[in-house]
Coordinates of C-alpha atoms and ligand atoms in Angstrom, one line a residue:
M1 CA 4.8 7.2 15.6
I2 CA 2.1 8.3 13.4
I3 CA 0.9 5.4 11.0
R4 CA -0.7 6.0 8.0
P5 CA -1.9 3.1 5.1
K6 CA 0.7 2.3 2.6
I7 CA -1.1 0.5 -0.1
R8 CA 0.7 -1.9 -2.5
G9 CA -1.6 -3.8 -4.8
F10 CA -3.8 -6.0 -2.8
I11 CA -1.9 -5.4 0.3
C12 CA -1.4 -2.7 3.0
T13 CA 2.1 -3.0 4.3
T14 CA 1.2 -0.9 7.6
A15 CA -1.3 -1.8 10.3
H16 CA -2.5 0.6 13.2
P17 CA -2.5 -0.9 16.4
V18 CA -5.3 1.3 17.7
G19 CA -7.3 0.7 15.0
C20 CA -7.0 -2.9 15.0
S21 CA -7.8 -3.0 18.6
Q22 CA -11.0 -0.9 17.5
Q23 CA -12.0 -3.5 15.1
V24 CA -11.9 -6.4 17.4
Q25 CA -13.9 -4.2 20.0
T26 CA -16.4 -3.6 17.3
Q27 CA -16.8 -7.1 16.6
I28 CA -17.2 -7.8 20.4
D29 CA -19.8 -5.0 20.8
Y30 CA -21.6 -6.8 17.8
V31 CA -21.7 -10.3 19.5
K32 CA -22.8 -8.9 22.9
K33 CA -25.8 -6.9 21.2
C34 CA -26.9 -10.8 19.8
P35 CA -28.7 -13.2 21.8
P36 CA -26.3 -15.4 24.0
I37 CA -25.4 -18.6 22.5
A38 CA -26.1 -21.3 25.1
P39 CA -25.3 -24.0 25.5
G40 CA -22.1 -23.0 23.2
P41 CA -18.6 -24.3 23.5
K42 CA -16.7 -23.9 26.7
K43 CA -13.2 -24.7 25.5
A44 CA -12.2 -23.9 21.9
L45 CA -9.0 -24.0 20.1
V46 CA -9.0 -21.6 16.7
I47 CA -6.2 -22.4 14.2
G48 CA -5.9 -19.2 12.1
A49 CA -7.2 -16.9 14.7
S50 CA -5.8 -13.6 14.1
T51 CA -7.8 -12.2 10.9
G52 CA -10.7 -13.0 9.1
Y53 CA -13.0 -15.9 9.7
G54 CA -10.9 -17.3 12.6
L55 CA -10.6 -14.2 14.4
S56 CA -14.3 -13.7 14.4
S57 CA -14.9 -17.2 15.5
R58 CA -12.7 -16.7 18.3
V59 CA -14.6 -13.6 19.3
V60 CA -17.9 -15.3 18.9
A61 CA -16.7 -18.3 21.1
A62 CA -15.4 -16.1 23.9
F63 CA -17.9 -13.0 24.0
G64 CA -20.9 -14.9 22.8
C65 CA -20.4 -18.4 24.5
R66 CA -18.1 -17.2 27.3
A67 CA -15.4 -20.1 26.0
A68 CA -11.9 -20.3 27.0
T69 CA -9.9 -19.9 23.8
I70 CA -6.5 -21.1 22.6
G71 CA -5.5 -19.2 19.3
I72 CA -2.8 -20.1 16.8
F73 CA -1.8 -17.7 14.1
F74 CA 1.4 -16.7 12.3
E75 CA 2.0 -13.0 12.4
R76 CA 4.8 -10.6 12.3
P77 CA 5.5 -8.5 15.3
S78 CA 7.0 -4.9 14.7
E79 CA 10.6 -4.1 14.0
N80 CA 12.7 -1.2 13.6
K81 CA 9.8 1.3 13.1
R82 CA 8.0 -1.2 10.7
T83 CA 4.5 -1.9 12.1
A84 CA 3.4 -5.4 13.0
T85 CA 0.9 -7.3 10.7
A86 CA -2.8 -6.4 11.6
G87 CA -3.2 -9.9 13.0
W88 CA -0.5 -9.3 15.5
Y89 CA -2.4 -6.3 16.9
N90 CA -5.7 -8.1 16.6
A91 CA -4.6 -10.9 18.6
I92 CA -2.9 -8.8 21.3
A93 CA -6.5 -6.8 21.5
F94 CA -8.4 -10.0 21.9
E95 CA -6.3 -11.3 24.5
K96 CA -6.3 -8.1 26.6
K97 CA -10.2 -7.6 26.2
A98 CA -10.9 -11.5 27.0
R99 CA -8.9 -11.4 30.1
A100 CA -10.3 -8.1 31.0
E101 CA -13.7 -10.0 31.3
G102 CA -12.1 -12.9 33.0
L103 CA -12.1 -15.1 30.0
Y104 CA -9.2 -17.6 29.7
A105 CA -7.1 -16.5 26.4
K106 CA -3.6 -18.0 25.1
S107 CA -2.3 -17.4 22.1
F108 CA 0.7 -19.1 19.9
N109 CA 2.4 -17.1 17.1
A110 CA 4.0 -20.1 15.2
D111 CA 3.6 -22.0 12.0
A112 CA 0.8 -24.1 12.4
F113 CA 2.0 -26.8 9.9
C114 CA 5.0 -27.8 11.8
D115 CA 4.9 -30.7 14.4
E116 CA 6.4 -28.7 17.3
I117 CA 3.4 -26.4 17.5
K118 CA 1.1 -29.2 17.9
E119 CA 2.8 -30.7 20.9
R120 CA 3.1 -27.2 22.6
V121 CA -0.6 -26.6 22.1
A122 CA -1.5 -30.2 23.1
E123 CA 0.2 -29.5 26.4
A124 CA -1.2 -26.3 27.0
V125 CA -4.8 -27.7 26.4
R126 CA -3.8 -30.7 28.7
K127 CA -2.4 -28.5 31.4
D128 CA -5.0 -25.5 31.2
L129 CA -8.4 -26.9 29.7
G130 CA -8.3 -30.8 29.9
Q131 CA -10.4 -31.2 26.9
L132 CA -11.6 -29.0 23.7
D133 CA -15.2 -29.2 22.7
L134 CA -14.7 -27.0 19.5
I135 CA -11.6 -26.9 17.1
I136 CA -11.9 -24.3 14.3
Y137 CA -9.5 -24.6 11.3
S138 CA -9.3 -21.3 9.5
V139 CA -5.7 -21.3 8.3
A140 CA -5.3 -19.6 4.9
S141 CA -1.5 -19.6 3.8
P142 CA 0.6 -19.2 0.8
R143 CA 3.0 -21.9 1.7
R144 CA 3.6 -24.9 3.7
V145 CA 6.8 -26.5 4.9
H146 CA 5.7 -30.2 5.0
P147 CA 6.3 -31.5 8.4
K148 CA 7.2 -34.9 7.3
T149 CA 9.2 -34.3 4.1
G150 CA 10.6 -30.9 4.5
S151 CA 9.3 -29.8 1.0
V152 CA 8.4 -26.2 0.7
D153 CA 4.8 -26.3 -1.1
K154 CA 3.1 -23.2 -2.6
S155 CA -0.6 -22.6 -3.0
V156 CA -1.3 -21.1 -6.5
L157 CA -4.8 -19.8 -7.9
K158 CA -5.0 -21.1 -11.1
P159 CA -7.6 -22.8 -13.5
I160 CA -7.0 -26.6 -14.4
G161 CA -7.0 -28.0 -17.9
A162 CA -7.2 -24.6 -19.7
S163 CA -6.1 -21.1 -19.1
Y164 CA -8.9 -18.6 -18.2
T165 CA -9.7 -15.1 -19.0
N166 CA -12.1 -12.9 -17.4
K167 CA -12.8 -9.4 -16.1
S168 CA -10.9 -8.6 -13.1
L169 CA -10.5 -5.4 -10.7
D170 CA -7.2 -3.5 -11.0
F171 CA -6.6 -2.1 -7.3
D172 CA -4.2 0.4 -8.0
T173 CA -6.0 2.1 -10.6
N174 CA -9.8 1.2 -10.0
R175 CA -10.0 -0.2 -13.6
V176 CA -11.8 -3.2 -14.8
V177 CA -9.2 -5.1 -16.9
Q178 CA -8.9 -8.6 -18.6
V179 CA -6.8 -10.9 -16.8
S180 CA -5.7 -14.2 -18.0
L181 CA -4.3 -17.2 -16.0
P182 CA -2.5 -20.1 -17.5
A183 CA -3.6 -23.7 -16.5
A184 CA -1.8 -25.1 -13.4
T185 CA 0.6 -27.9 -13.9
E186 CA 0.0 -30.9 -12.1
E187 CA 2.6 -30.2 -9.7
E188 CA 1.0 -26.9 -8.9
V189 CA -2.2 -28.7 -8.2
H190 CA -0.5 -31.3 -6.0
Q191 CA 1.3 -28.3 -4.1
T192 CA -2.0 -26.3 -3.4
V193 CA -3.7 -29.2 -2.1
S194 CA -0.7 -29.8 0.4
V195 CA -1.0 -26.1 1.7
M196 CA -4.8 -25.6 1.5
G197 CA -6.2 -29.0 1.9
G198 CA -7.3 -31.1 4.7
E199 CA -3.9 -32.8 5.7
D200 CA -2.8 -30.2 8.1
W201 CA -6.4 -30.2 9.9
E202 CA -6.2 -34.0 10.1
M203 CA -2.6 -33.7 11.4
W204 CA -4.0 -31.3 14.3
M205 CA -7.0 -33.6 14.9
D206 CA -4.7 -36.7 15.2
S207 CA -2.4 -35.1 17.6
L208 CA -5.4 -33.7 19.9
D209 CA -6.9 -37.2 19.7
R210 CA -3.7 -39.1 20.6
G211 CA -3.4 -37.1 23.9
D212 CA -7.1 -37.7 24.5
L213 CA -7.7 -33.8 24.3
I214 CA -11.2 -34.0 22.3
A215 CA -14.3 -33.9 24.3
E216 CA -17.2 -36.2 23.8
G217 CA -19.5 -34.5 21.5
A218 CA -17.0 -32.1 20.3
L219 CA -17.1 -30.3 16.9
S220 CA -14.2 -29.4 14.5
V221 CA -15.2 -26.9 11.8
A222 CA -13.0 -26.0 8.8
Y223 CA -14.2 -23.2 6.3
S224 CA -14.8 -23.5 2.6
Y225 CA -16.1 -21.8 -0.3
V226 CA -18.2 -22.6 -3.5
G227 CA -19.0 -19.4 -5.2
P228 CA -20.7 -18.5 -8.5
E229 CA -20.1 -19.6 -11.9
V230 CA -17.7 -16.7 -13.0
T231 CA -15.2 -17.5 -10.5
Y232 CA -15.8 -21.3 -10.9
P233 CA -12.7 -21.7 -13.4
V234 CA -10.3 -19.9 -11.0
Y235 CA -11.9 -21.0 -7.7
R236 CA -13.8 -24.0 -7.3
G237 CA -13.0 -25.7 -10.6
G238 CA -9.4 -24.5 -9.9
T239 CA -6.4 -25.5 -7.9
I240 CA -7.9 -23.8 -4.8
G241 CA -11.2 -25.9 -5.5
K242 CA -9.2 -29.2 -5.5
A243 CA -7.6 -28.3 -2.1
K244 CA -11.3 -27.6 -0.8
D245 CA -12.4 -30.9 -2.1
H246 CA -9.7 -32.5 -0.2
L247 CA -10.5 -30.6 2.9
E248 CA -14.2 -31.7 2.5
Q249 CA -13.1 -35.4 2.2
T250 CA -11.0 -35.0 5.1
A251 CA -14.1 -34.0 7.2
R252 CA -16.0 -37.2 6.3
K253 CA -12.9 -39.0 7.0
L254 CA -12.4 -37.2 10.3
T255 CA -16.2 -37.4 11.4
E256 CA -15.7 -41.5 10.6
R257 CA -12.6 -41.4 13.2
L258 CA -14.3 -39.3 15.7
K259 CA -17.7 -41.5 16.0
K260 CA -16.2 -43.2 19.2
K261 CA -16.4 -39.8 20.9
N262 CA -19.7 -38.9 19.3
A263 CA -17.6 -35.9 18.0
K264 CA -17.9 -34.4 14.4
A265 CA -15.8 -32.6 11.7
L266 CA -17.8 -30.3 9.7
I267 CA -17.3 -28.1 6.8
S268 CA -19.0 -24.6 6.7
I269 CA -19.2 -23.0 3.5
N270 CA -19.0 -19.2 4.2
K271 CA -19.7 -15.9 2.2
A272 CA -17.2 -14.2 0.0
L273 CA -15.7 -11.5 2.2
V274 CA -13.0 -9.3 1.9
T275 CA -10.1 -10.6 4.0
Q276 CA -6.4 -10.5 3.4
S277 CA -6.4 -13.7 1.7
S278 CA -9.3 -13.2 -0.5
S279 CA -8.3 -10.0 -1.9
A280 CA -5.5 -11.6 -3.6
I281 CA -7.5 -14.3 -5.7
P282 CA -7.9 -12.7 -9.1
F283 CA -11.5 -12.1 -10.3
I284 CA -12.8 -12.5 -6.8
P285 CA -12.6 -8.9 -5.7
L286 CA -14.6 -7.5 -8.8
Y287 CA -17.2 -10.3 -8.2
F288 CA -17.2 -9.2 -4.4
V289 CA -17.5 -5.5 -5.1
I290 CA -20.9 -6.3 -7.3
L291 CA -22.1 -8.6 -4.9
R292 CA -21.7 -6.3 -1.8
K293 CA -23.8 -3.8 -3.6
V294 CA -26.5 -6.3 -4.7
M295 CA -26.7 -7.8 -1.2
K296 CA -26.5 -4.3 0.4
Q297 CA -29.6 -3.3 -1.8
K298 CA -31.6 -6.3 -0.8
G299 CA -30.6 -5.8 2.9
L300 CA -28.7 -9.2 3.0
D301 CA -25.0 -7.9 3.4
E302 CA -23.2 -9.5 6.1
D303 CA -19.5 -9.2 7.3
C304 CA -17.1 -11.6 9.0
I305 CA -18.7 -11.2 12.5
Q306 CA -22.2 -11.6 11.3
Q307 CA -21.5 -14.8 9.3
M308 CA -19.9 -16.3 12.4
V309 CA -22.6 -15.4 14.9
R310 CA -24.9 -17.0 12.3
L311 CA -22.8 -20.1 12.1
F312 CA -22.7 -20.6 15.8
S313 CA -26.5 -19.5 16.6
S314 CA -28.4 -21.1 13.8
R315 CA -26.0 -24.0 12.9
L316 CA -23.4 -25.1 14.8
Y317 CA -25.3 -24.6 18.4
A318 CA -29.1 -24.4 17.1
K319 CA -31.4 -26.5 19.3
S320 CA -32.2 -28.7 16.2
E321 CA -29.8 -31.0 14.1
I322 CA -27.2 -29.1 12.3
P323 CA -28.8 -28.2 8.8
V324 CA -26.4 -29.3 6.1
D325 CA -26.7 -29.4 2.2
S326 CA -26.5 -32.7 0.2
H327 CA -22.9 -32.9 0.3
G328 CA -23.0 -32.8 4.0
R329 CA -21.8 -29.1 4.4
I330 CA -23.1 -26.2 6.5
R331 CA -24.4 -23.4 4.1
I332 CA -23.7 -20.0 5.8
D333 CA -23.4 -18.6 2.0
D334 CA -27.0 -19.4 1.8
L335 CA -27.7 -15.6 1.1
E336 CA -25.1 -15.1 -1.3
V337 CA -26.2 -17.9 -3.6
R338 CA -29.8 -17.1 -3.5
P339 CA -31.0 -17.2 -7.0
D340 CA -32.4 -13.8 -7.1
V341 CA -29.0 -12.3 -5.8
Q342 CA -26.8 -14.5 -8.2
E343 CA -29.0 -13.4 -11.2
E344 CA -28.4 -9.7 -10.5
V345 CA -24.8 -10.2 -9.9
M346 CA -24.4 -11.9 -13.2
R347 CA -26.4 -9.5 -15.1
L348 CA -24.3 -6.6 -13.7
W349 CA -21.0 -8.8 -14.2
E350 CA -21.9 -8.7 -17.9
I351 CA -22.2 -5.1 -18.4
V352 CA -19.4 -3.7 -15.7
T353 CA -16.8 -1.5 -17.3
T354 CA -14.3 0.9 -15.7
E355 CA -16.6 3.7 -16.5
N356 CA -19.8 2.3 -14.9
L357 CA -18.0 0.5 -12.0
P358 CA -18.4 3.3 -9.3
E359 CA -22.4 3.0 -9.8
I360 CA -23.0 -0.7 -10.2
A361 CA -20.3 -1.8 -7.9
D362 CA -19.6 -1.0 -4.2
L363 CA -16.2 0.1 -4.7
K364 CA -16.2 2.7 -1.8
G365 CA -17.1 0.0 0.7
Y366 CA -14.8 -2.5 -0.6
R367 CA -11.8 0.2 -0.1
E368 CA -13.2 1.0 3.3
D369 CA -13.7 -2.6 4.4
F370 CA -10.1 -3.3 3.0
L371 CA -8.5 -0.4 5.1
K372 CA -10.2 -1.5 8.0
L373 CA -8.5 -5.0 7.7
F374 CA -5.4 -2.8 8.8
G375 CA -7.1 -0.8 11.5
F376 CA -7.6 2.1 9.4
G377 CA -10.9 4.3 8.8
F378 CA -12.5 3.9 12.3
P379 CA -14.2 7.2 13.3
E380 CA -13.5 6.2 16.7
V381 CA -9.7 6.5 16.4
D382 CA -7.6 9.6 15.9
Y383 CA -5.1 8.6 13.3
N384 CA -2.9 11.8 14.1
Q385 CA -2.1 10.6 17.5
D386 CA 1.5 9.2 18.0
V387 CA 1.2 5.7 18.7
D388 CA 3.5 2.9 20.1
P389 CA 3.8 0.2 17.4
D390 CA 5.7 -2.1 19.4
L391 CA 3.2 -4.2 21.5
Q392 CA 3.9 -7.7 22.7
L393 CA 1.7 -10.6 23.4
S394 CA 1.8 -11.5 27.0
Ligands
NAD401 P1 -7.4 -14.7 6.5 O1 -5.9 -14.4 5.5 O2 -8.2 -13.5 7.2 O3 -6.6 -15.4 7.9 C1 -5.8 -16.5 7.8 C2 -5.2 -16.9 9.2 O4 -4.4 -17.9 8.8 C3 -4.6 -15.8 10.0 O5 -4.9 -16.0 11.3 C4 -3.1 -16.2 9.7 O6 -2.4 -15.7 10.7 C5 -3.4 -17.6 9.7 N1 -2.1 -18.4 9.2 C6 -1.5 -18.2 7.8 N2 -0.6 -19.0 7.6 C7 -0.4 -19.5 8.9 C8 0.5 -20.6 9.5 N3 1.5 -21.0 8.5 N4 0.5 -21.0 10.8 C9 -0.3 -20.5 11.6 N5 -1.6 -19.6 11.2 C10 -1.3 -19.2 9.8 O7 -8.1 -15.8 5.7 P2 -9.7 -16.0 5.7 O8 -10.2 -15.4 4.5 O9 -10.3 -15.7 7.0 O10 -9.5 -17.7 5.3 C11 -9.9 -18.6 6.5 C12 -10.6 -19.7 6.0 O11 -12.0 -19.2 5.3 C13 -9.7 -20.3 4.7 O12 -9.8 -21.6 4.5 C14 -10.9 -19.7 3.4 O13 -10.7 -20.4 2.3 C15 -12.1 -19.8 4.1 N6 -13.1 -19.0 3.3 C16 -12.8 -17.5 3.1 C17 -13.8 -16.7 2.3 C18 -13.3 -15.4 2.2 O14 -14.0 -14.8 1.1 N7 -12.4 -14.7 2.7 C19 -14.9 -17.3 1.9 C20 -15.2 -18.5 2.3 C21 -14.3 -19.3 3.0

């Protein structure tokens, strides 16, 4: 089958297996060029391991630290000539490449929110690894079936208190448009906190702790975002921000609980990046194309794998105490929030229009990064070759 990108709005409905494998390889190659991270984790669990920050975390743990990894994700295999999701191909490529180097790699394609998978993973950890010294929580999901109540909670991206209007990027037309979002209802806030807050992370940690599967001195890390003033009403001050506040409170609660093991639950605030989840957030892609241009000009731009290498090498496994901000959070978004970067981004945000967008924002780079998420646009791959879309996890 010849596979081409089919883009609908902020999603690409096809993915290329060879291209996805190449994107995993590119990340591995980068990690291998960096100084080894030692001592790093030896046995890691990554929840949300198939794309974005979770995939890169798994690549760094395995190829930068030689850790055994278990990955959980929720992806769709191919069926009836329809390609699988990119995360499915990424995970298969990861496993294959890790095992080829003698690294333990096991994956579960399942809903992380349900109780059954927590039990199955606990069993695999007990049987194969004994205890975990790193647990990464990197799930980004639009919905959650609550394991105790059965309610189907949906995460929405809305401001709280009042509606919000600002500039946004229309993907289909490459135009700068005005977008208005109505204020969220209390129920919407509640459901977003259920999906993207810390409850599920806590359930995972409790399940692992009950089975005595967390090693002495282990680290658990969940990812969060703060962002600039222009996205504040819809991000940090909005429904998703409430969920992130909850995630951050959960870190403090879990650290308290894990003291007996000298283990810690941490939050890492990561940089805004093109991932499947972030592309869906109104205003963020426009902010991102401007940010990317400014950071590139200043020589500060980083992608997912570069962020994760820095998180591991200069924060989590640095020789000194882990540096945190006044709220106790790791800041790997430090370059994004630098005052000179933000001042320039805000100056450009004020003047950006459809006409000047190609000059003042990195629209081309954004498109390229977006396509790469689905395995398209790698010069190493011949996209005219017939490929088998039907790959299986082993
Ligand atoms: P992503 O969409 O690339 O990855 C999400 C992962 O979660 C995938 O592996 C997916 O399979 C998995 N997943 C989704 N639903 C699941 C379910 N029900 N069960 C099991 N796995 C499930 O997302 P991302 O952008 O890498 O985000 C990961 C985390 O990083 C999120 O907490 C996000 O808020 C945070 N973050 C993202 C950015 C950004 O700009 N992308 C910035 C800072 C922080």
